[in-house]
XYZ file of C-alpha atoms in Angstrom:
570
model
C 29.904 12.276 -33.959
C 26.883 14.014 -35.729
C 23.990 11.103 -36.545
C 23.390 12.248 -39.959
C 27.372 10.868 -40.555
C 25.717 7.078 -39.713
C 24.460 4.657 -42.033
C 20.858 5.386 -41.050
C 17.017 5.556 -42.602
C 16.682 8.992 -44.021
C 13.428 8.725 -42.388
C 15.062 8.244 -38.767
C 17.165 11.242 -39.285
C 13.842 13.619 -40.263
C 12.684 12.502 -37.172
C 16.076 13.234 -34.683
C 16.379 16.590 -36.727
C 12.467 17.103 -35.329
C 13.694 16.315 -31.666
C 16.556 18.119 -32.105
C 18.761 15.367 -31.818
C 22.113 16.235 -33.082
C 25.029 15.081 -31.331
C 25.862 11.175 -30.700
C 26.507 9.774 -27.099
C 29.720 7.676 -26.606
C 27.863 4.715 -26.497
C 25.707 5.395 -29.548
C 28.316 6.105 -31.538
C 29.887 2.803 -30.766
C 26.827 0.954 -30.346
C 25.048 1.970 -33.512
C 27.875 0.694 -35.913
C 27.990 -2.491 -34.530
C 24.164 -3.230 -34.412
C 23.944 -2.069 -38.471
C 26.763 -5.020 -38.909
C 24.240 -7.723 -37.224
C 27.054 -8.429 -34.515
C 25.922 -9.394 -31.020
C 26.452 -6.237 -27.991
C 27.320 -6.501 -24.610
C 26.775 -2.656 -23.801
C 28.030 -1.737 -20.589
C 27.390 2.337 -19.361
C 25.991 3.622 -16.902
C 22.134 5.498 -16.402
C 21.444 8.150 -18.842
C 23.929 8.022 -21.355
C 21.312 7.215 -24.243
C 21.468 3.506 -24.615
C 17.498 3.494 -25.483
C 18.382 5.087 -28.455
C 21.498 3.559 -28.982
C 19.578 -0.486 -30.200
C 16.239 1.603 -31.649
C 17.480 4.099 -34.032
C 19.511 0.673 -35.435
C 16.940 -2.173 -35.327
C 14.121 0.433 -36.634
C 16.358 1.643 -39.626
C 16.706 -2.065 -40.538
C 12.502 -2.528 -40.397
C 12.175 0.402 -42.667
C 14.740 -0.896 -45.319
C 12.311 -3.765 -45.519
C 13.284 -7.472 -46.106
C 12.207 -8.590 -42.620
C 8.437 -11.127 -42.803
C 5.323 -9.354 -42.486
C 2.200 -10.103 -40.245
C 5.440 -11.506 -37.255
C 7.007 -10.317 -34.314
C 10.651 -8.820 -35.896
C 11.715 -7.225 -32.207
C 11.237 -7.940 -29.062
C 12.632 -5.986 -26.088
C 12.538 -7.034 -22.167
C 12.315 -4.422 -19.644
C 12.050 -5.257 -16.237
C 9.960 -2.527 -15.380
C 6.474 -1.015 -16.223
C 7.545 2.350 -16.282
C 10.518 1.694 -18.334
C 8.660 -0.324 -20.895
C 6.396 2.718 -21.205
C 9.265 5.263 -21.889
C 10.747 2.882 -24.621
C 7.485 2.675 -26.342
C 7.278 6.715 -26.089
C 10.538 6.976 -27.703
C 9.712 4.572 -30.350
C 7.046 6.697 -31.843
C 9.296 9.439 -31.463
C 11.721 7.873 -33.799
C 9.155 6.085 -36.140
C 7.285 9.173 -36.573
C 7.907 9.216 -40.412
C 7.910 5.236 -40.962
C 5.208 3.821 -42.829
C 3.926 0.297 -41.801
C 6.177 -0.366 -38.711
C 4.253 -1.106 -35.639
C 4.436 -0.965 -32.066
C 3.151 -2.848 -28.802
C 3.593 -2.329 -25.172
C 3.302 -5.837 -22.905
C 2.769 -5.354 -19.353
C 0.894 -5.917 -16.248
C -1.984 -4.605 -14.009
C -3.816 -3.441 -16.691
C -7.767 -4.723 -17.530
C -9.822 -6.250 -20.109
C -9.669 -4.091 -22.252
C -6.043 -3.767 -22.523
C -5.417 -7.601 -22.285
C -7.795 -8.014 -25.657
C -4.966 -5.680 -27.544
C -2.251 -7.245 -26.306
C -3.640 -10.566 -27.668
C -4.704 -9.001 -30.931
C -1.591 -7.374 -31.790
C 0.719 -10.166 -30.518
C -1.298 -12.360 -33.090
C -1.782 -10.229 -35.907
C 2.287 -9.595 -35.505
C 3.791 -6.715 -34.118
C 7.008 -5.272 -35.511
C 7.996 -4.601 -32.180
C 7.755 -5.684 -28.599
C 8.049 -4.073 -25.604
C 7.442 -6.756 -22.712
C 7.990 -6.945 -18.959
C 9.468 -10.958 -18.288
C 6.304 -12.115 -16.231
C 3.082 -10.724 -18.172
C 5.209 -12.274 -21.613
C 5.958 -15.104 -20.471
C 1.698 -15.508 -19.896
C 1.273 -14.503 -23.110
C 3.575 -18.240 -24.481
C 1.844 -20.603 -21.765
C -1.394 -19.375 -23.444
C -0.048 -19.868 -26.889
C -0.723 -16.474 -28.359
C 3.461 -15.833 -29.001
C 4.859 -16.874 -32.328
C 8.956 -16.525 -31.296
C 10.205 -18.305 -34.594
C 10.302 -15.393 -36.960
C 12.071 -12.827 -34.298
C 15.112 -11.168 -35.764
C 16.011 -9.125 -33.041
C 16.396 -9.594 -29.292
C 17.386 -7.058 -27.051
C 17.717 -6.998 -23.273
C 17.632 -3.533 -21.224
C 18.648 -2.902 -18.222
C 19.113 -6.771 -17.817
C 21.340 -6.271 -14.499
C 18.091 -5.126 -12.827
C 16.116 -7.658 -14.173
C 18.353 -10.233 -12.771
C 17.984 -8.854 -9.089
C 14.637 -9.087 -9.643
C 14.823 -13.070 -10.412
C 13.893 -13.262 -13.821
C 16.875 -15.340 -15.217
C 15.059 -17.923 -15.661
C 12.240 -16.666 -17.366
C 15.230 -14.536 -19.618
C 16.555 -18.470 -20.774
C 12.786 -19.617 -21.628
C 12.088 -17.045 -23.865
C 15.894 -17.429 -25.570
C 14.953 -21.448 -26.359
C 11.874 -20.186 -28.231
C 14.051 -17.864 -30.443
C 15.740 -18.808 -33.526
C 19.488 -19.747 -33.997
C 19.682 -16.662 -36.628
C 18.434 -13.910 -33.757
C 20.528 -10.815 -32.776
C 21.007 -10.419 -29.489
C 21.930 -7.055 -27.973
C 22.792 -6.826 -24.151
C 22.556 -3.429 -22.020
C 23.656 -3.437 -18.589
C 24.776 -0.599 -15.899
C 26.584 -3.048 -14.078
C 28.828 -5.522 -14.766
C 28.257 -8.545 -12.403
C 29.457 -12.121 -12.281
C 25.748 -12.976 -13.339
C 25.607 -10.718 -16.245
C 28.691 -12.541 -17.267
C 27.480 -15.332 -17.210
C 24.165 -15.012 -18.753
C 26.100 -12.945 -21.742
C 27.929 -16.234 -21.974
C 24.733 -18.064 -22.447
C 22.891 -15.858 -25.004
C 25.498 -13.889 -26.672
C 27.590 -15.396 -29.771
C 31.072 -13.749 -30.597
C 29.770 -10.097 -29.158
C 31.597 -6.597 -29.489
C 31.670 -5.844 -25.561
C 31.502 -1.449 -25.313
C 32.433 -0.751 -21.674
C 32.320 3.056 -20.778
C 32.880 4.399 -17.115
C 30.524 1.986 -15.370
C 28.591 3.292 -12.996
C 30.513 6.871 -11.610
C 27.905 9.991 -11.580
C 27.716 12.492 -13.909
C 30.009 15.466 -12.769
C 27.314 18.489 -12.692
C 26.092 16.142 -9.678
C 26.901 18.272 -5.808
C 26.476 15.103 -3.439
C 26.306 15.926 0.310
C 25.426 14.006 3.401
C 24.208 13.918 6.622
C 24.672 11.897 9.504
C 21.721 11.918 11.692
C 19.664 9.446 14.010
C 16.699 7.700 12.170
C 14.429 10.169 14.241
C 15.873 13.385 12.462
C 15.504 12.234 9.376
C 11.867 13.584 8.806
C 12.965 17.040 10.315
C 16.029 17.817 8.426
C 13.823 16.936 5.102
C 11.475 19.579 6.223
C 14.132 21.807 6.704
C 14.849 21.382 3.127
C 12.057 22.132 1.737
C 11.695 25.555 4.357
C 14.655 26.857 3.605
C 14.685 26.292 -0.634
C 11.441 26.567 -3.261
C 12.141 23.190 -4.372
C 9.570 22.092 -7.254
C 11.012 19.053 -9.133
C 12.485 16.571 -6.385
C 12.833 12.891 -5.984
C 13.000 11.111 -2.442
C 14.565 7.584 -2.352
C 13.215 5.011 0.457
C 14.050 1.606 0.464
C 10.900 0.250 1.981
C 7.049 1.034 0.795
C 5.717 1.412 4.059
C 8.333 4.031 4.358
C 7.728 5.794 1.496
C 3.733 6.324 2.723
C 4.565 7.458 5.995
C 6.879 10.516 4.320
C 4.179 11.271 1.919
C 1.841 11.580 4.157
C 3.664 13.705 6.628
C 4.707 15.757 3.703
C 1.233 16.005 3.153
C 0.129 17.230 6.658
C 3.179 20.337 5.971
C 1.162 21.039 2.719
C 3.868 20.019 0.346
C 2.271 19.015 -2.660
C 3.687 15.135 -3.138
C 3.022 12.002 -4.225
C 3.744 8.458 -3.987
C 5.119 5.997 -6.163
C 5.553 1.897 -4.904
C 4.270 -1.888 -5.538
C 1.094 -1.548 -4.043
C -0.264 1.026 -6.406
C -2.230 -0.888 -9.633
C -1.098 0.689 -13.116
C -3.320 3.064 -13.561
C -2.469 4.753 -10.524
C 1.127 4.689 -11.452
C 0.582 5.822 -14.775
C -1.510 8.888 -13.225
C 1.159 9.525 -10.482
C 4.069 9.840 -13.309
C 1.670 11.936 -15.670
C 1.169 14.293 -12.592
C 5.350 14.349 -11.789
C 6.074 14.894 -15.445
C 3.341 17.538 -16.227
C 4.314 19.774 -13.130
C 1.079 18.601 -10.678
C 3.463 17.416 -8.265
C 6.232 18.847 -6.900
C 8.013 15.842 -4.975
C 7.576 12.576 -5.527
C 8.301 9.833 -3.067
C 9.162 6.208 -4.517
C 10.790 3.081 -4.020
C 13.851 1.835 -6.344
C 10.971 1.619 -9.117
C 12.222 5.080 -10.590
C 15.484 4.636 -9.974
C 16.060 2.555 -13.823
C 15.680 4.137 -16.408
C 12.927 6.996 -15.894
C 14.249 9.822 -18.082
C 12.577 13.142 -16.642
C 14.925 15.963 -17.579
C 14.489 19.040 -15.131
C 14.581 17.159 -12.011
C 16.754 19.761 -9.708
C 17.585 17.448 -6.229
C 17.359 13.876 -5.421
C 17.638 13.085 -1.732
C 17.989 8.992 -0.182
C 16.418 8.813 2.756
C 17.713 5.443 3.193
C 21.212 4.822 1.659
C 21.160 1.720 -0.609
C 22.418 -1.489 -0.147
C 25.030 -1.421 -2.886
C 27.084 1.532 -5.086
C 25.128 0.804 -7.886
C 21.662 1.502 -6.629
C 23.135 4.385 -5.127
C 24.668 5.634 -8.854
C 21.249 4.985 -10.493
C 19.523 6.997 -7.600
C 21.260 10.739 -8.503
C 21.373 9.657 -11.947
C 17.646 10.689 -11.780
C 19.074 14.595 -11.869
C 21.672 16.315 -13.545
C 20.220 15.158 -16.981
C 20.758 17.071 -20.113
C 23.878 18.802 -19.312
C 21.879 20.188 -16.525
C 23.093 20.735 -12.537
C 21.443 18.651 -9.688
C 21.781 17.958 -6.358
C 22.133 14.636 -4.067
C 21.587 14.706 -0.395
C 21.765 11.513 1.120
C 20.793 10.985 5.138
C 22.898 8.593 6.914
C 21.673 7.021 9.991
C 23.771 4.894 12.385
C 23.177 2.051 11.164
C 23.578 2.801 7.340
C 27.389 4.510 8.279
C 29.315 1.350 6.842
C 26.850 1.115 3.642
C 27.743 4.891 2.873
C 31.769 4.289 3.477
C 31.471 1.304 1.107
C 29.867 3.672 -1.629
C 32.407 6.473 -1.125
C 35.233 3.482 -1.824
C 33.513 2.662 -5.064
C 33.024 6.213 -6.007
C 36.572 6.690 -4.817
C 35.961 10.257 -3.007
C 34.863 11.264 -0.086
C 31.360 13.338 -0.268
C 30.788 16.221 1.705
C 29.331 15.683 5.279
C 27.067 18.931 6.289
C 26.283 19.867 9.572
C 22.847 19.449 10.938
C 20.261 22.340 10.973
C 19.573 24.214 14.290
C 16.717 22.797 16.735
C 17.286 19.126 15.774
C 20.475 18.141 17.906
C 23.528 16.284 17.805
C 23.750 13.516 15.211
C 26.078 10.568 15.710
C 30.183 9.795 14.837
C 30.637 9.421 11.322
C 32.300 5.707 12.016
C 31.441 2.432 11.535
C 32.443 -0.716 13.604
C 33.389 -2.435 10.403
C 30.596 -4.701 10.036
C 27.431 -4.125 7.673
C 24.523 -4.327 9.589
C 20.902 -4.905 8.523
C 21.881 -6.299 5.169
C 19.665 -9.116 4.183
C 16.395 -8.116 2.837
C 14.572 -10.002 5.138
C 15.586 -8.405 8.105
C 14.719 -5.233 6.548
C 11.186 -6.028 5.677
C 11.123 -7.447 9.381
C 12.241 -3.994 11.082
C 9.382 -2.199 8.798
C 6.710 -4.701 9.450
C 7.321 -4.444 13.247
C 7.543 -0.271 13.106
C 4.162 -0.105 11.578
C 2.728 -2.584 13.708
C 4.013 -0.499 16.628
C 2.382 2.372 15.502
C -1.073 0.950 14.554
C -0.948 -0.705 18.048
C -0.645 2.933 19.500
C -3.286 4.055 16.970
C -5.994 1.360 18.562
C -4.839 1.414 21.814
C -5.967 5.140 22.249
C -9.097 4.912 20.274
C -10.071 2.071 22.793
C -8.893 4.568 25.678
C -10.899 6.996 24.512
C -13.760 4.826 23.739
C -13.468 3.571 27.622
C -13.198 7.265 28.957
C -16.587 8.527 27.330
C -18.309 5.488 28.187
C -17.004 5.887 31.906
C -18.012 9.265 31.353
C -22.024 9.350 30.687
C -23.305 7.229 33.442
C -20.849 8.685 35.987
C -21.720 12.173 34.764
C -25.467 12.286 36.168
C -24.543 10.307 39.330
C -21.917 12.745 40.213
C -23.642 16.401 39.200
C -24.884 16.634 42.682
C -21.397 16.291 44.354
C -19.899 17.954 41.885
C -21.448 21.051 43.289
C -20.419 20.367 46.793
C -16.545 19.810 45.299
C -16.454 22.760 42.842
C -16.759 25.060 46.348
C -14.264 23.540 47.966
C -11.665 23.703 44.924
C -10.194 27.090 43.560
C -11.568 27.727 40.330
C -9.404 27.546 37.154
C -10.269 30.122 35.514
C -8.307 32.387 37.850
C -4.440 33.077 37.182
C -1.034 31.820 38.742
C -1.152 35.056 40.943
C -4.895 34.374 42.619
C -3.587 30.626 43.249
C -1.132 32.418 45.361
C -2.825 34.363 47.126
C -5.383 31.132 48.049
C -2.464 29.579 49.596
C -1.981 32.256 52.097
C -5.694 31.544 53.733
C -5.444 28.085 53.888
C -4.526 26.363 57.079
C -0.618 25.524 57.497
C 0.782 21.822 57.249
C 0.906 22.456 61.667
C -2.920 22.806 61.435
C -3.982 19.884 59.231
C -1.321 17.503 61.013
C -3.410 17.908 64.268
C -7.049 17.863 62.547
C -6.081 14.665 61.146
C -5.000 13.008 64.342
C -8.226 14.471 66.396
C -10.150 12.691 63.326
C -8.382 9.154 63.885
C -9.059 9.290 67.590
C -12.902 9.834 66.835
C -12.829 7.565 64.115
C -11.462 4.790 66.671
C -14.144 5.739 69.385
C -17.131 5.542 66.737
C -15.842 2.098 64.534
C -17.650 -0.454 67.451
C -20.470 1.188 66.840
C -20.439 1.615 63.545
C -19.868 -1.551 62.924
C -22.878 -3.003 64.937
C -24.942 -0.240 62.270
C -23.281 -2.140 59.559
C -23.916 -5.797 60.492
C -27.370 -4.620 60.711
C -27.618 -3.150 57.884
C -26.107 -6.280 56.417
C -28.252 -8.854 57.274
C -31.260 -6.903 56.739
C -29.748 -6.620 53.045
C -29.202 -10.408 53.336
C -32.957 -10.999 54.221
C -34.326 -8.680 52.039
C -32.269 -10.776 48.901
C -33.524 -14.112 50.294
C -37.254 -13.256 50.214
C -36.945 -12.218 46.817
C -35.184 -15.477 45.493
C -37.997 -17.196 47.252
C -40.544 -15.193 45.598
C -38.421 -15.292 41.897
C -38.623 -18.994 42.393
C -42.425 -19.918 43.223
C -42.951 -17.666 40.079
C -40.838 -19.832 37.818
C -42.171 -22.948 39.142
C -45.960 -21.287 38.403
C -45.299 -20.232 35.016
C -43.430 -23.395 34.176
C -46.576 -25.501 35.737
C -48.645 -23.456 33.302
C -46.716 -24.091 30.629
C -46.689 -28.018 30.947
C -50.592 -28.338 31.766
C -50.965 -26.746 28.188
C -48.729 -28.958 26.295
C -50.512 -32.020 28.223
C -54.363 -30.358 27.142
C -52.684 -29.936 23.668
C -51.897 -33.287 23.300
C -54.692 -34.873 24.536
C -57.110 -32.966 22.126
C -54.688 -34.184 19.330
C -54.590 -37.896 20.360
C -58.764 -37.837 20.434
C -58.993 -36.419 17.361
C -56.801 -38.981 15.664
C -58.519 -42.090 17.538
C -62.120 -40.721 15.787
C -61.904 -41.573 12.341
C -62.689 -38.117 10.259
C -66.326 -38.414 7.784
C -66.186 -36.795 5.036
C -68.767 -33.878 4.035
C -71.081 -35.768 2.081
C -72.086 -37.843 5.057
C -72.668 -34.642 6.872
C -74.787 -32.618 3.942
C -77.064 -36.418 3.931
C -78.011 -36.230 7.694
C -78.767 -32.482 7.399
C -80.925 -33.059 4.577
C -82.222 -36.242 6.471
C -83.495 -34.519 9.451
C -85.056 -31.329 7.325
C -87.215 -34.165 5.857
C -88.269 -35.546 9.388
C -89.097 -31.648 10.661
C -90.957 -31.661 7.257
C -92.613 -34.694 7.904
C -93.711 -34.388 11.178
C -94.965 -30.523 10.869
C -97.248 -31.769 7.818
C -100.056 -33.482 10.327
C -99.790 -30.830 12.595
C -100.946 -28.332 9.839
C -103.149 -30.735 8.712
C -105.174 -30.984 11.923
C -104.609 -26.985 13.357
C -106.914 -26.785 9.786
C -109.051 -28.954 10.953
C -109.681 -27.741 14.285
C -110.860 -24.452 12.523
C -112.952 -26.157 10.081
């Protein structure tokens, strides 16, 4: 079905002319009907068969036909991801290019200031449409800066993924707030007893659209191969050897993982980066600009780019772990093959993971091609499984990846403190030893010299005959020479003894001096203080009077004596 045969905005269709957007998708052309009606959707398809498009181009012809409240939220939209909150907000200016007066506004987390003070500006003023992870929106209503009674739309994506991630309940707090009136639309890739459940909750009277849930696009060549965990890393470099590969995806199910291939795709100079949980939002957003723009060629990442990412010219997709369930596995290669394009899926199976894999081949209903393992790496293990799924729960998981990297950074320190130990060692023993070291370097072939000279050297030396009977003339001297060595070593001894006594002795009578010293001054000390506070102090007037008191008596008593020298002369 072409799109300009729907009832849409003549606006809208300017805009997928623009895109070149011709041609419907089986579930927008069953979706998009429906929505225009006001009927509630239970979508079910799998990854990458347009359902983005197939609630916007809808809700956002409805905005532009007016009769919805200004200055209030009209839309809002869950994601469960970042990234996938990002890419509907992309396509939404994409499709409102040519609308006048309907706005836009991306909620999500690990952002700053900055970015928080928009949020909160345009979620008061009223945004036509949201775009909100569950956890930073539901923030956003315990602060009371969310007016909910005006929405007219309410549309969950990808909501199978959001419920493995545990926000049901945070899904069923933001559906009280709503009004009766609200249009719900539902988009799942999966269809679960949960999502059954929670369409029973928030859905009234729906049209349920169920294409081919969750099989691979055909274009996809899936192979396999069954290797030990340890030849994992080489038969990925043996990938990348023996084709130019520029736009690939690798799969890990663990973060820790997914650093330690980066970074040893890093030391082989493949230009990569990393995508996972630890990275804060503007690294992520920098890593995808990078993938997308051509920067990178491989990307390593957790199951954070396996929903929803739409990058079209992605050419191979390898798992380095398989998944846990079919699903995850589907949503993994859905990554290539977009766009009526061909893609590859290689998918390394460990021991452990054999079971997993035999599971996903009885959903898929095929068996995918096992290839043999490049040369130099050896012999991988039977393709067969004891029957029993092993490593399952998450927990277990995390465990086994905690305790690998802990292994490895106790090998890290463990030779820095060796080495540490071996150059101290080395330093002090290095000047004591230079003189022997002469003495030893004679006796020892050098080297230097090659295999052949070694040889040679061996035919000089004295045969095993020869040193047998040295060794025995040496024990009988030894045994002659120990009485009297050891009368030279008592000596020696108790000289040594004698020598260490006199010193204590000496040590001691000097501590006892100096300590003697000590306390004679802190006696003198106090003494001087305890006379000084018995005598009362005077102040300094009493002192200037009996200066100026005896100046007077000098006076006094030199007067007469002038007095009379004068008269003597008269």
């Amino acid at each position: 079905m072409i799109f300009e045969s729907l009832d849409l905005n003549s606006d809208i269709l300017d805009a997928l002319y623009d895109m070149h957007f011709e041609q419907c998708t089986p579930i927008q052309e069953k979706c998009i009907p429906e929505i225009l009606k006001g009927k509630d959707i239970l979508g079910v398809a799998q990854t990458g068969t347009g359902k983005t498009a197939a609630y916007l181009l809808p809700i956002l012809s409805k905005l532009a036909d007016g009769g919805y409240p200004e200055d209030s939220i009209n839309c809002l939209i869950m994601s469960p991801t970042r990234e996938l909150a990002q890419q509907i907000d992309q396509a939404f200016q994409g499709f409102s290019y040519y609308l006048n007066g309907v706005s836009c506004v991306a909620v999500y987390g690990g952002n700053d200031g900055n970015r928080y003070d928009q949020e909160l500006k345009s979620l008061s003023l009223g945004a036509d449409v949201v775009i909100a992870t569950p956890g930073r929106f539901i923030s956003h209503i315990s602060l009371g800066n969310v007016d909910l009674s005006k929405v007219s739309f309410f549309i969950l994506d990808e909501a199978d993924r959001m419920l493995d991630m545990g926000f049901s309940d945070d899904i069923l707090t933001i559906q009280k707030k709503l009004p009766k009136t609200c249009q719900t639309i539902m988009f799942s890739a999966t269809m679960p007893k949960k999502i059954e459940e929670l369409a029973g909750t928030l859905l009234k009277n729906p049209a349920i659209i169920k294409l081919a849930v969750s099989k691979p696009a055909d274009k996809i060549h899936q192979i396999a191969y069954v290797c030990y965990e340890t030849q994992k890393m080489a038969i990925v470099k043996n990938i990348f050897k023996a084709n130019h590969l520029q736009r690939v995806i690798i799969f890990s199910g663990s973060k820790q993982k997914v650093k330690q291939i980066a970074s040893s795709l890093n030391q082989k100079k493949i230009n990569c980066g990393q995508m996972h949980s630890d990275l804060d939002q503007a690294q992520r957003d920098e890593m995808m600009f990078k993938f997308k723009s051509g920067q990178i060629d491989v990307l390593v990442a957790t199951d954070i780019l396996s929903r929803g990412i739409d990058i079209d010219d992605i050419t191979m997709v390898i798992n380095y772990d398989v998944p846990h369930d079919a699903e995850d596995y589907v949503h993994r290669i859905g990554r290539t093959a977009r766009a009526d394009r061909d893609g590859v899926a290689i998918t390394l199976i460990s021991d452990d993971d054999i079971y997993n894999f035999q599971q996903i081949e009885k959903f898929l209903g095929k068996e995918i091609e096992k290839v043999p393992l490049p040369e130099g790496i050896g012999e991988g293990p039977e393709y067969k499984s004891n029957g029993k799924r092993r490593g399952t729960s998450a927990k277990v998981r995390r465990r086994k990846a905690r305790d690998q990297q802990s292994h490895k950074d106790k090998k890290v320190r463990n030779n820095k403190k060796n080495n540490r130990l071996q150059s101290a060692i080395a330093e002090p023993t290095g000047k004591k030893t230079s003189t022997n070291a002469q003495d030893t370097n004679e006796n020892k072939p050098n080297e230097k010299k090659s295999v052949r000279n070694k040889y040679r050297n061996k035919k000089d030396l004295p045969t095993a005959i020869e040193n047998k009977q040295n060794r025995d003339q040496n024990k009988e001297s030894d045994k002659g020479n120990m009485p009297n060595q050891r009368q030279k070593n008592n000596g020696n001894v108790k000289s040594a003894n004698n020598k260490a006594k006199s010193q204590q002795y000496k040590n001691a009578n000097r501590d006892a001096d100096t300590k003697q010293v000590k306390h004679n001054k802190k006696k003198t000390k106090k003494k001087q203080n305890f006379v000084e506070e018995n005598n009362p102090r005077r102040s300094t007037k009493y002192e200037i009077k009996n200066e100026k008191s005896e100046s007077r008596l000098k006076s006094l008593m030199k007067k007469p004596l002038k007095w009379l020298s004068k008269f003597g002369k008269k």
